[in-house]
PDB file of C-alpha atoms and ligand atoms in Angstrom:
ATOM      1  CA  MET A   1     -41.174   1.862  -8.628  1.00 85.00           C
ATOM      2  CA  LYS A   2     -43.413   3.305  -5.888  1.00 89.00           C
ATOM      3  CA  ILE A   3     -43.640   7.054  -6.229  1.00 90.00           C
ATOM      4  CA  THR A   4     -44.431   9.194  -3.181  1.00 91.00           C
ATOM      5  CA  ASN A   5     -45.291  12.897  -3.038  1.00 93.00           C
ATOM      6  CA  LYS A   6     -44.309  13.859   0.423  1.00 93.00           C
ATOM      7  CA  THR A   7     -44.050  17.638  -0.337  1.00 93.00           C
ATOM      8  CA  ASN A   8     -47.285  17.703  -2.222  1.00 93.00           C
ATOM      9  CA  LEU A   9     -45.892  18.777  -5.638  1.00 92.00           C
ATOM     10  CA  PRO A  10     -48.359  19.586  -8.328  1.00 90.00           C
ATOM     11  CA  LYS A  11     -49.953  16.495 -10.027  1.00 90.00           C
ATOM     12  CA  PRO A  12     -48.373  16.676 -13.381  1.00 85.00           C
ATOM     13  CA  ILE A  13     -44.962  16.460 -11.771  1.00 86.00           C
ATOM     14  CA  GLU A  14     -46.063  13.428  -9.712  1.00 87.00           C
ATOM     15  CA  ASP A  15     -47.632  11.882 -12.920  1.00 86.00           C
ATOM     16  CA  MET A  16     -44.378  12.414 -14.834  1.00 83.00           C
ATOM     17  CA  ALA A  17     -42.299  10.752 -12.015  1.00 84.00           C
ATOM     18  CA  LYS A  18     -44.847   7.795 -12.282  1.00 82.00           C
ATOM     19  CA  SER A  19     -44.353   7.245 -15.901  1.00 73.00           C
ATOM     20  CA  GLU A  20     -43.211   3.634 -15.670  1.00 62.00           C
ATOM     21  CA  TYR A  21     -40.197   2.033 -17.126  1.00 67.00           C
ATOM     22  CA  SER A  22     -40.916  -1.531 -17.497  1.00 77.00           C
ATOM     23  CA  TYR A  23     -38.140  -4.141 -17.738  1.00 89.00           C
ATOM     24  CA  THR A  24     -38.066  -6.926 -20.410  1.00 92.00           C
ATOM     25  CA  PRO A  25     -36.491 -10.200 -19.685  1.00 94.00           C
ATOM     26  CA  LYS A  26     -33.237 -10.817 -21.669  1.00 96.00           C
ATOM     27  CA  ARG A  27     -33.030  -7.085 -22.632  1.00 97.00           C
ATOM     28  CA  TYR A  28     -30.653  -4.459 -21.209  1.00 97.00           C
ATOM     29  CA  SER A  29     -30.283  -0.781 -22.134  1.00 96.00           C
ATOM     30  CA  VAL A  30     -26.773   0.657 -22.632  1.00 96.00           C
ATOM     31  CA  THR A  31     -27.328   3.057 -19.776  1.00 94.00           C
ATOM     32  CA  SER A  32     -28.115   0.257 -17.338  1.00 96.00           C
ATOM     33  CA  LEU A  33     -24.815  -1.301 -18.260  1.00 98.00           C
ATOM     34  CA  LEU A  34     -23.074   1.759 -16.813  1.00 97.00           C
ATOM     35  CA  LYS A  35     -24.221   0.456 -13.356  1.00 97.00           C
ATOM     36  CA  SER A  36     -22.452  -2.216 -11.297  1.00 98.00           C
ATOM     37  CA  THR A  37     -23.855  -5.716 -11.780  1.00 98.00           C
ATOM     38  CA  ARG A  38     -25.132  -5.630  -8.170  1.00 98.00           C
ATOM     39  CA  GLN A  39     -26.904  -2.270  -8.624  1.00 98.00           C
ATOM     40  CA  LEU A  40     -28.221  -3.164 -11.942  1.00 98.00           C
ATOM     41  CA  LEU A  41     -29.785  -6.557 -10.980  1.00 98.00           C
ATOM     42  CA  LEU A  42     -31.081  -5.331  -7.562  1.00 98.00           C
ATOM     43  CA  THR A  43     -32.746  -2.302  -9.335  1.00 96.00           C
ATOM     44  CA  ARG A  44     -34.522  -4.660 -11.734  1.00 95.00           C
ATOM     45  CA  ARG A  45     -35.480  -7.271  -9.265  1.00 95.00           C
ATOM     46  CA  HIS A  46     -36.912  -4.908  -6.695  1.00 96.00           C
ATOM     47  CA  ASN A  47     -38.284  -2.278  -9.080  1.00 92.00           C
ATOM     48  CA  ASN A  48     -41.807  -2.559  -7.774  1.00 91.00           C
ATOM     49  CA  GLU A  49     -40.717  -2.269  -4.015  1.00 94.00           C
ATOM     50  CA  ILE A  50     -38.237   0.689  -4.420  1.00 92.00           C
ATOM     51  CA  GLU A  51     -39.734   3.792  -3.100  1.00 90.00           C
ATOM     52  CA  GLN A  52     -38.765   7.338  -4.299  1.00 89.00           C
ATOM     53  CA  ASP A  53     -40.235  10.750  -3.690  1.00 90.00           C
ATOM     54  CA  CYS A  54     -40.800  12.896  -6.743  1.00 89.00           C
ATOM     55  CA  ALA A  55     -39.047  15.829  -5.051  1.00 90.00           C
ATOM     56  CA  ASP A  56     -35.911  13.729  -5.134  1.00 87.00           C
ATOM     57  CA  MET A  57     -36.464  13.000  -8.877  1.00 87.00           C
ATOM     58  CA  ILE A  58     -36.825  16.610  -9.879  1.00 87.00           C
ATOM     59  CA  TRP A  59     -33.640  16.951 -11.813  1.00 84.00           C
ATOM     60  CA  MET A  60     -34.129  13.649 -13.527  1.00 83.00           C
ATOM     61  CA  LEU A  61     -37.605  15.133 -14.562  1.00 85.00           C
ATOM     62  CA  PHE A  62     -35.955  18.318 -15.645  1.00 83.00           C
ATOM     63  CA  GLY A  63     -33.629  16.224 -17.900  1.00 81.00           C
ATOM     64  CA  GLN A  64     -36.687  14.407 -19.380  1.00 81.00           C
ATOM     65  CA  ALA A  65     -38.340  17.824 -20.113  1.00 82.00           C
ATOM     66  CA  VAL A  66     -35.276  19.026 -21.901  1.00 80.00           C
ATOM     67  CA  HIS A  67     -35.266  15.967 -23.998  1.00 77.00           C
ATOM     68  CA  LYS A  68     -38.924  16.296 -24.837  1.00 78.00           C
ATOM     69  CA  VAL A  69     -38.522  20.020 -26.032  1.00 79.00           C
ATOM     70  CA  LEU A  70     -35.407  19.256 -28.118  1.00 76.00           C
ATOM     71  CA  GLU A  71     -37.117  16.210 -29.649  1.00 73.00           C
ATOM     72  CA  GLU A  72     -39.706  18.355 -31.137  1.00 74.00           C
ATOM     73  CA  LYS A  73     -37.266  20.789 -32.839  1.00 70.00           C
ATOM     74  CA  GLY A  74     -34.952  20.874 -35.850  1.00 60.00           C
ATOM     75  CA  GLU A  75     -36.051  18.031 -37.993  1.00 60.00           C
ATOM     76  CA  GLY A  76     -33.697  17.464 -41.100  1.00 57.00           C
ATOM     77  CA  ALA A  77     -33.260  14.778 -43.647  1.00 55.00           C
ATOM     78  CA  GLU A  78     -29.816  13.893 -42.232  1.00 61.00           C
ATOM     79  CA  LEU A  79     -30.970  14.002 -38.664  1.00 65.00           C
ATOM     80  CA  CYS A  80     -32.490  11.051 -36.751  1.00 74.00           C
ATOM     81  CA  LYS A  81     -33.869  11.856 -33.386  1.00 70.00           C
ATOM     82  CA  GLU A  82     -34.864   9.490 -30.445  1.00 69.00           C
ATOM     83  CA  GLU A  83     -33.937   6.578 -32.641  1.00 77.00           C
ATOM     84  CA  LYS A  84     -34.205   3.213 -30.986  1.00 88.00           C
ATOM     85  CA  LEU A  85     -31.518   0.660 -31.786  1.00 94.00           C
ATOM     86  CA  THR A  86     -31.028  -2.820 -30.664  1.00 96.00           C
ATOM     87  CA  VAL A  87     -28.297  -5.527 -31.056  1.00 97.00           C
ATOM     88  CA  VAL A  88     -28.939  -9.230 -30.177  1.00 98.00           C
ATOM     89  CA  LEU A  89     -25.775 -10.818 -28.802  1.00 97.00           C
ATOM     90  CA  ASP A  90     -24.663 -14.458 -29.282  1.00 96.00           C
ATOM     91  CA  THR A  91     -26.119 -15.243 -25.840  1.00 97.00           C
ATOM     92  CA  GLY A  92     -29.617 -14.315 -27.260  1.00 97.00           C
ATOM     93  CA  TYR A  93     -29.740 -11.237 -24.964  1.00 98.00           C
ATOM     94  CA  THR A  94     -30.716  -7.815 -26.424  1.00 98.00           C
ATOM     95  CA  ILE A  95     -28.785  -4.541 -25.960  1.00 98.00           C
ATOM     96  CA  SER A  96     -30.890  -1.411 -26.617  1.00 96.00           C
ATOM     97  CA  GLY A  97     -30.241   2.247 -26.679  1.00 95.00           C
ATOM     98  CA  ILE A  98     -32.255   5.445 -27.650  1.00 91.00           C
ATOM     99  CA  LEU A  99     -30.221   8.090 -29.472  1.00 91.00           C
ATOM    100  CA  ASP A 100     -31.024  11.750 -28.719  1.00 89.00           C
ATOM    101  CA  LEU A 101     -29.661  12.811 -32.192  1.00 89.00           C
ATOM    102  CA  TYR A 102     -27.771  11.132 -35.004  1.00 92.00           C
ATOM    103  CA  ASN A 103     -26.381  12.914 -37.987  1.00 91.00           C
ATOM    104  CA  LEU A 104     -26.008  10.443 -40.870  1.00 88.00           C
ATOM    105  CA  ASP A 105     -23.883  12.948 -42.912  1.00 90.00           C
ATOM    106  CA  THR A 106     -21.275  13.652 -40.326  1.00 92.00           C
ATOM    107  CA  GLY A 107     -21.491  10.402 -38.417  1.00 94.00           C
ATOM    108  CA  GLU A 108     -21.981  12.211 -35.089  1.00 95.00           C
ATOM    109  CA  VAL A 109     -24.126  10.860 -32.289  1.00 95.00           C
ATOM    110  CA  THR A 110     -25.280  13.460 -29.868  1.00 93.00           C
ATOM    111  CA  ASP A 111     -26.553  13.173 -26.307  1.00 93.00           C
ATOM    112  CA  TYR A 112     -27.995  15.893 -24.071  1.00 91.00           C
ATOM    113  CA  LYS A 113     -27.304  15.724 -20.386  1.00 92.00           C
ATOM    114  CA  THR A 114     -28.261  17.860 -17.407  1.00 90.00           C
ATOM    115  CA  ALA A 115     -25.237  17.891 -15.125  1.00 93.00           C
ATOM    116  CA  SER A 116     -23.619  19.638 -12.109  1.00 92.00           C
ATOM    117  CA  ILE A 117     -20.911  22.207 -12.651  1.00 94.00           C
ATOM    118  CA  TRP A 118     -18.497  19.839 -10.769  1.00 92.00           C
ATOM    119  CA  LYS A 119     -18.790  17.211 -13.485  1.00 93.00           C
ATOM    120  CA  VAL A 120     -17.176  19.671 -15.836  1.00 94.00           C
ATOM    121  CA  MET A 121     -14.720  21.315 -13.313  1.00 94.00           C
ATOM    122  CA  PHE A 122     -13.314  17.777 -12.541  1.00 92.00           C
ATOM    123  CA  LYS A 123     -13.630  16.642 -16.143  1.00 92.00           C
ATOM    124  CA  ASP A 124     -15.377  13.532 -14.903  1.00 90.00           C
ATOM    125  CA  TYR A 125     -16.456  12.122 -18.143  1.00 96.00           C
ATOM    126  CA  SER A 126     -15.627   8.327 -18.070  1.00 95.00           C
ATOM    127  CA  ASP A 127     -19.258   7.403 -17.907  1.00 95.00           C
ATOM    128  CA  TRP A 128     -20.222   9.647 -20.744  1.00 97.00           C
ATOM    129  CA  GLU A 129     -17.309   8.159 -22.837  1.00 97.00           C
ATOM    130  CA  LYS A 130     -18.473   4.567 -22.168  1.00 97.00           C
ATOM    131  CA  GLN A 131     -22.032   5.677 -22.952  1.00 97.00           C
ATOM    132  CA  GLY A 132     -21.111   7.382 -26.189  1.00 98.00           C
ATOM    133  CA  MET A 133     -18.996   4.344 -27.286  1.00 98.00           C
ATOM    134  CA  MET A 134     -21.932   2.118 -26.727  1.00 98.00           C
ATOM    135  CA  TYR A 135     -24.121   4.325 -28.870  1.00 97.00           C
ATOM    136  CA  ALA A 136     -21.492   4.219 -31.559  1.00 97.00           C
ATOM    137  CA  TRP A 137     -21.286   0.347 -31.158  1.00 98.00           C
ATOM    138  CA  LEU A 138     -25.070   0.129 -31.632  1.00 97.00           C
ATOM    139  CA  LEU A 139     -24.871   2.184 -34.768  1.00 96.00           C
ATOM    140  CA  HIS A 140     -21.876   0.352 -36.220  1.00 97.00           C
ATOM    141  CA  LYS A 141     -23.677  -2.965 -35.505  1.00 97.00           C
ATOM    142  CA  ASN A 142     -26.742  -1.722 -37.432  1.00 95.00           C
ATOM    143  CA  GLY A 143     -24.636  -0.656 -40.366  1.00 94.00           C
ATOM    144  CA  PHE A 144     -24.539   3.204 -39.679  1.00 94.00           C
ATOM    145  CA  PRO A 145     -21.162   5.068 -39.583  1.00 94.00           C
ATOM    146  CA  CYS A 146     -20.296   6.837 -36.340  1.00 96.00           C
ATOM    147  CA  ASN A 147     -16.936   8.623 -35.798  1.00 97.00           C
ATOM    148  CA  LYS A 148     -17.806  10.996 -32.964  1.00 97.00           C
ATOM    149  CA  ALA A 149     -19.813  10.829 -29.772  1.00 98.00           C
ATOM    150  CA  VAL A 150     -20.807  14.328 -28.596  1.00 97.00           C
ATOM    151  CA  PHE A 151     -22.448  15.371 -25.286  1.00 97.00           C
ATOM    152  CA  TYR A 152     -24.022  18.677 -24.559  1.00 95.00           C
ATOM    153  CA  ALA A 153     -24.057  19.271 -20.797  1.00 94.00           C
ATOM    154  CA  ILE A 154     -26.628  21.759 -19.565  1.00 92.00           C
ATOM    155  CA  LEU A 155     -25.269  22.933 -16.291  1.00 94.00           C
ATOM    156  CA  LYS A 156     -28.123  23.233 -13.774  1.00 90.00           C
ATOM    157  CA  ASP A 157     -25.935  25.000 -11.133  1.00 93.00           C
ATOM    158  CA  TRP A 158     -23.932  27.330 -13.427  1.00 95.00           C
ATOM    159  CA  SER A 159     -23.278  30.880 -12.076  1.00 96.00           C
ATOM    160  CA  LYS A 160     -22.576  33.801 -14.178  1.00 95.00           C
ATOM    161  CA  ALA A 161     -20.819  35.569 -11.246  1.00 95.00           C
ATOM    162  CA  GLU A 162     -18.558  32.593 -10.803  1.00 95.00           C
ATOM    163  CA  ALA A 163     -17.829  32.555 -14.569  1.00 95.00           C
ATOM    164  CA  LYS A 164     -16.555  36.213 -14.385  1.00 95.00           C
ATOM    165  CA  ARG A 165     -14.584  35.482 -11.190  1.00 94.00           C
ATOM    166  CA  LYS A 166     -12.733  32.356 -12.105  1.00 92.00           C
ATOM    167  CA  HIS A 167     -10.818  31.672 -15.416  1.00 89.00           C
ATOM    168  CA  ASP A 168     -11.106  27.807 -15.223  1.00 90.00           C
ATOM    169  CA  TYR A 169     -14.852  28.000 -14.628  1.00 94.00           C
ATOM    170  CA  PRO A 170     -17.115  27.159 -17.729  1.00 94.00           C
ATOM    171  CA  GLN A 171     -17.906  30.372 -19.444  1.00 95.00           C
ATOM    172  CA  GLN A 172     -21.176  29.154 -20.648  1.00 95.00           C
ATOM    173  CA  SER A 173     -24.000  27.267 -19.068  1.00 95.00           C
ATOM    174  CA  VAL A 174     -23.797  24.584 -21.907  1.00 96.00           C
ATOM    175  CA  VAL A 175     -20.643  22.714 -22.458  1.00 96.00           C
ATOM    176  CA  ARG A 176     -19.813  20.376 -25.474  1.00 97.00           C
ATOM    177  CA  VAL A 177     -17.767  17.376 -24.697  1.00 97.00           C
ATOM    178  CA  GLU A 178     -16.690  15.010 -27.549  1.00 97.00           C
ATOM    179  CA  PHE A 179     -15.040  11.684 -27.977  1.00 98.00           C
ATOM    180  CA  ASP A 180     -13.461  10.270 -31.151  1.00 98.00           C
ATOM    181  CA  VAL A 181     -14.811   6.819 -32.230  1.00 98.00           C
ATOM    182  CA  ASN A 182     -12.241   4.397 -33.885  1.00 97.00           C
ATOM    183  CA  ASP A 183     -11.697   0.712 -34.404  1.00 97.00           C
ATOM    184  CA  GLU A 184      -9.782   0.468 -31.177  1.00 97.00           C
ATOM    185  CA  SER A 185     -12.425   2.177 -29.095  1.00 98.00           C
ATOM    186  CA  LEU A 186     -15.149   0.025 -30.792  1.00 98.00           C
ATOM    187  CA  ALA A 187     -13.277  -3.229 -30.068  1.00 98.00           C
ATOM    188  CA  GLU A 188     -12.766  -2.159 -26.424  1.00 98.00           C
ATOM    189  CA  ILE A 189     -16.477  -1.370 -25.918  1.00 98.00           C
ATOM    190  CA  ASP A 190     -17.412  -4.623 -27.698  1.00 98.00           C
ATOM    191  CA  ARG A 191     -15.332  -6.443 -25.062  1.00 98.00           C
ATOM    192  CA  PHE A 192     -16.860  -4.406 -22.213  1.00 98.00           C
ATOM    193  CA  ILE A 193     -20.423  -5.122 -23.332  1.00 98.00           C
ATOM    194  CA  ASN A 194     -19.818  -8.865 -23.655  1.00 98.00           C
ATOM    195  CA  GLU A 195     -18.020  -9.296 -20.491  1.00 98.00           C
ATOM    196  CA  LYS A 196     -20.434  -7.200 -18.534  1.00 98.00           C
ATOM    197  CA  MET A 197     -23.327  -9.242 -19.981  1.00 98.00           C
ATOM    198  CA  ASP A 198     -21.618 -12.463 -19.147  1.00 98.00           C
ATOM    199  CA  GLU A 199     -21.403 -11.369 -15.586  1.00 98.00           C
ATOM    200  CA  VAL A 200     -25.032 -10.132 -15.493  1.00 98.00           C
ATOM    201  CA  ILE A 201     -26.300 -13.423 -16.996  1.00 98.00           C
ATOM    202  CA  ALA A 202     -24.212 -15.488 -14.624  1.00 98.00           C
ATOM    203  CA  ASN A 203     -25.759 -13.665 -11.618  1.00 98.00           C
ATOM    204  CA  GLU A 204     -29.295 -13.263 -12.856  1.00 97.00           C
ATOM    205  CA  ASN A 205     -30.555 -15.997 -10.387  1.00 96.00           C
ATOM    206  CA  ALA A 206     -27.977 -15.431  -7.593  1.00 98.00           C
ATOM    207  CA  PRO A 207     -29.455 -14.341  -4.248  1.00 98.00           C
ATOM    208  CA  ASP A 208     -29.230 -10.687  -3.487  1.00 98.00           C
ATOM    209  CA  ASP A 209     -26.536 -10.889  -0.855  1.00 97.00           C
ATOM    210  CA  GLN A 210     -24.320 -13.085  -3.184  1.00 98.00           C
ATOM    211  CA  LEU A 211     -24.177 -10.643  -6.018  1.00 98.00           C
ATOM    212  CA  PRO A 212     -20.712  -9.410  -6.939  1.00 98.00           C
ATOM    213  CA  MET A 213     -19.764  -6.603  -4.706  1.00 98.00           C
ATOM    214  CA  CYS A 214     -19.557  -3.058  -6.035  1.00 98.00           C
ATOM    215  CA  SER A 215     -16.017  -1.835  -6.283  1.00 96.00           C
ATOM    216  CA  GLU A 216     -14.921   1.376  -4.363  1.00 95.00           C
ATOM    217  CA  GLU A 217     -15.163   3.228  -7.708  1.00 94.00           C
ATOM    218  CA  ASP A 218     -18.810   1.965  -8.198  1.00 95.00           C
ATOM    219  CA  ARG A 219     -19.588   3.111  -4.581  1.00 96.00           C
ATOM    220  CA  TRP A 220     -18.060   6.505  -5.277  1.00 94.00           C
ATOM    221  CA  ASN A 221     -15.748   5.801  -2.166  1.00 95.00           C
ATOM    222  CA  SER A 222     -13.932   8.862  -1.139  1.00 92.00           C
ATOM    223  CA  GLY A 223     -10.795   6.808  -0.092  1.00 94.00           C
ATOM    224  CA  ASN A 224      -9.468   6.044   3.326  1.00 94.00           C
ATOM    225  CA  THR A 225      -7.592   8.719   5.190  1.00 96.00           C
ATOM    226  CA  TYR A 226      -4.971   8.597   7.931  1.00 96.00           C
ATOM    227  CA  ALA A 227      -5.077  10.762  10.900  1.00 96.00           C
ATOM    228  CA  VAL A 228      -1.947  11.476  12.973  1.00 96.00           C
ATOM    229  CA  MET A 229      -3.110  11.510  16.617  1.00 96.00           C
ATOM    230  CA  LYS A 230      -1.755  12.575  19.982  1.00 94.00           C
ATOM    231  CA  LYS A 231      -2.798  10.907  23.032  1.00 93.00           C
ATOM    232  CA  GLY A 232      -5.179  12.935  25.142  1.00 91.00           C
ATOM    233  CA  ARG A 233      -6.192  15.020  22.126  1.00 91.00           C
ATOM    234  CA  LYS A 234      -9.533  14.360  20.411  1.00 90.00           C
ATOM    235  CA  THR A 235      -8.865  15.922  17.017  1.00 94.00           C
ATOM    236  CA  ALA A 236      -6.215  14.914  14.551  1.00 96.00           C
ATOM    237  CA  MET A 237      -2.921  16.788  14.310  1.00 96.00           C
ATOM    238  CA  ARG A 238      -2.931  16.196  10.636  1.00 96.00           C
ATOM    239  CA  VAL A 239      -5.004  13.980   8.190  1.00 96.00           C
ATOM    240  CA  LEU A 240      -3.307  12.547   5.101  1.00 96.00           C
ATOM    241  CA  ASN A 241      -4.350  10.400   2.094  1.00 94.00           C
ATOM    242  CA  SER A 242      -1.866   7.624   2.627  1.00 94.00           C
ATOM    243  CA  LYS A 243      -0.417   5.679   5.563  1.00 95.00           C
ATOM    244  CA  GLU A 244       3.168   6.374   4.359  1.00 95.00           C
ATOM    245  CA  LYS A 245       2.526  10.104   4.127  1.00 96.00           C
ATOM    246  CA  ALA A 246       1.069  10.022   7.685  1.00 96.00           C
ATOM    247  CA  LEU A 247       4.031   8.069   9.038  1.00 95.00           C
ATOM    248  CA  GLU A 248       6.369  10.550   7.303  1.00 95.00           C
ATOM    249  CA  TRP A 249       4.609  13.443   8.721  1.00 96.00           C
ATOM    250  CA  ARG A 250       4.678  11.917  12.289  1.00 96.00           C
ATOM    251  CA  GLU A 251       8.394  11.369  12.076  1.00 94.00           C
ATOM    252  CA  GLU A 252       8.983  15.137  11.427  1.00 95.00           C
ATOM    253  CA  ASN A 253       6.260  16.664  13.410  1.00 95.00           C
ATOM    254  CA  GLY A 254       5.481  14.292  16.276  1.00 94.00           C
ATOM    255  CA  GLY A 255       2.377  12.341  17.210  1.00 94.00           C
ATOM    256  CA  ASP A 256       1.666   9.104  19.029  1.00 95.00           C
ATOM    257  CA  TYR A 257      -0.263   6.990  16.590  1.00 95.00           C
ATOM    258  CA  ILE A 258      -1.986   6.788  13.206  1.00 96.00           C
ATOM    259  CA  GLU A 259      -5.767   6.298  12.983  1.00 95.00           C
ATOM    260  CA  GLU A 260      -7.245   4.816   9.805  1.00 95.00           C
ATOM    261  CA  ARG A 261     -10.533   6.545   8.693  1.00 94.00           C
ATOM    262  CA  LYS A 262     -12.764   4.577   6.277  1.00 91.00           C
ATOM    263  CA  GLY A 263     -13.747   6.457   3.312  1.00 94.00           C
ATOM    264  CA  GLU A 264     -17.398   7.278   2.659  1.00 93.00           C
ATOM    265  CA  ASP A 265     -19.402   5.536   0.071  1.00 96.00           C
ATOM    266  CA  LYS A 266     -21.223   8.520  -1.438  1.00 94.00           C
ATOM    267  CA  ARG A 267     -23.333   6.530  -3.893  1.00 95.00           C
ATOM    268  CA  CYS A 268     -24.447   4.026  -1.359  1.00 96.00           C
ATOM    269  CA  LYS A 269     -25.406   6.743   1.090  1.00 94.00           C
ATOM    270  CA  ASP A 270     -27.210   9.098  -1.144  1.00 91.00           C
ATOM    271  CA  TYR A 271     -27.423   8.009  -4.789  1.00 91.00           C
ATOM    272  CA  CYS A 272     -28.439   4.314  -4.959  1.00 95.00           C
ATOM    273  CA  ALA A 273     -32.164   3.725  -5.306  1.00 92.00           C
ATOM    274  CA  CYS A 274     -31.761  -0.055  -4.615  1.00 96.00           C
ATOM    275  CA  CYS A 275     -29.687   0.461  -1.322  1.00 96.00           C
ATOM    276  CA  GLU A 276     -32.422  -0.949   0.842  1.00 95.00           C
ATOM    277  CA  PHE A 277     -32.048  -4.304  -0.808  1.00 97.00           C
ATOM    278  CA  CYS A 278     -28.200  -4.389  -0.625  1.00 98.00           C
ATOM    279  CA  SER A 279     -26.519  -6.342   2.015  1.00 97.00           C
ATOM    280  CA  TYR A 280     -23.449  -4.124   2.115  1.00 97.00           C
ATOM    281  CA  TRP A 281     -25.708  -0.902   2.607  1.00 97.00           C
ATOM    282  CA  GLN A 282     -27.640  -2.927   5.325  1.00 96.00           C
ATOM    283  CA  GLU A 283     -24.564  -3.768   7.207  1.00 95.00           C
ATOM    284  CA  THR A 284     -22.772  -0.541   6.722  1.00 93.00           C
ATOM    285  CA  TYR A 285     -25.378   2.382   6.610  1.00 91.00           C
ATOM    286  CA  LYS A 286     -28.772   1.044   7.666  1.00 87.00           C
ATOM    287  CA  THR A 287     -28.398   2.118  11.361  1.00 80.00           C
ATOM    288  CA  GLU A 288     -26.924   5.431  10.383  1.00 71.00           C
ATOM    289  CA  ASP A 289     -29.732   6.078   7.906  1.00 58.00           C
ATOM    290  CA  LYS A 290     -32.426   5.529  10.519  1.00 46.00           C
ATOM    291  CA  GLY A 291     -30.481   7.849  12.860  1.00 45.00           C
ATOM    292  CA  GLU A 292     -29.985   5.146  15.408  1.00 40.00           C
TER     293      GLU A 292
HETATM  294  S1  SF4 B 301     -25.748   0.374  -1.884  1.00 51.08           S
HETATM  295 FE1  SF4 B 301     -23.656   0.603  -2.595  1.00 51.08          FE
HETATM  296  S2  SF4 B 301     -22.774  -1.413  -2.668  1.00 51.08           S
HETATM  297 FE2  SF4 B 301     -25.029  -1.625  -2.656  1.00 51.08          FE
HETATM  298  S3  SF4 B 301     -25.716  -1.756  -4.743  1.00 51.08           S
HETATM  299 FE3  SF4 B 301     -25.839   0.496  -4.091  1.00 51.08          FE
HETATM  300  S4  SF4 B 301     -23.791   1.246  -4.727  1.00 51.08           S
HETATM  301 FE4  SF4 B 301     -23.612  -0.995  -4.778  1.00 51.08          FE
END
């Protein structure tokens, strides 16, 4: 990855951002499997061409710093930290993962996350659950018990004032989220890993523009909306989430026609490092990005 430093941040920050992650052929990390196949393969293929500014990576660097500090603390006989585990699949491909903390006595695997308050407010944990199950899968495959995956979310935008004001707001800046591991969840994640890897392997040599398209969910699409419009008026009378509701509303309140408004792909627009190499982004957002 090409790291730029447009705001002239101190050199240690720039150097930390530059610490290269190199990809090994036929080897995929569990966290990479959380990405869509298109995003995963484009990121690997174009790693040396993708440009990122260290100012945009500051929260990722903060996360790395938290890991580094915690890694140095609290050694115990039953605790394993930063343990690297691998599993070789029948296809000959290797799946790897680094565990933040594993307690052999309790069978708990722990991961530290820096997160936004919204992740917790919306209880948007499906990616963590999948990641936790993949760690449990790695442990089981290597002969270690694991019955729980625990995440500690350090909330970077937590506010004490908001915590006092709202009862449904997290009351502390650190939140514990846990998932039970059982035979069923392990079988499910085993299926997910194998199916995902089959798709990745089948597309490793496919041209960029022929990679499987990211789903709306992968693109963090906000969903289409339907505006009830009146002739001669620029703004909508009302905007609803489904066409049926918009038609119903027009029936009761008037309006001349329904305008379908395409949902925005939040990830494509703001959070996909490989977007420049993605044909969907080029067709949909490139002009917008360049302010043309
Ligand atoms: S730009 Fe969007 S569609 Fe393309 S790889 Fe990224 S997330 Fe997927």
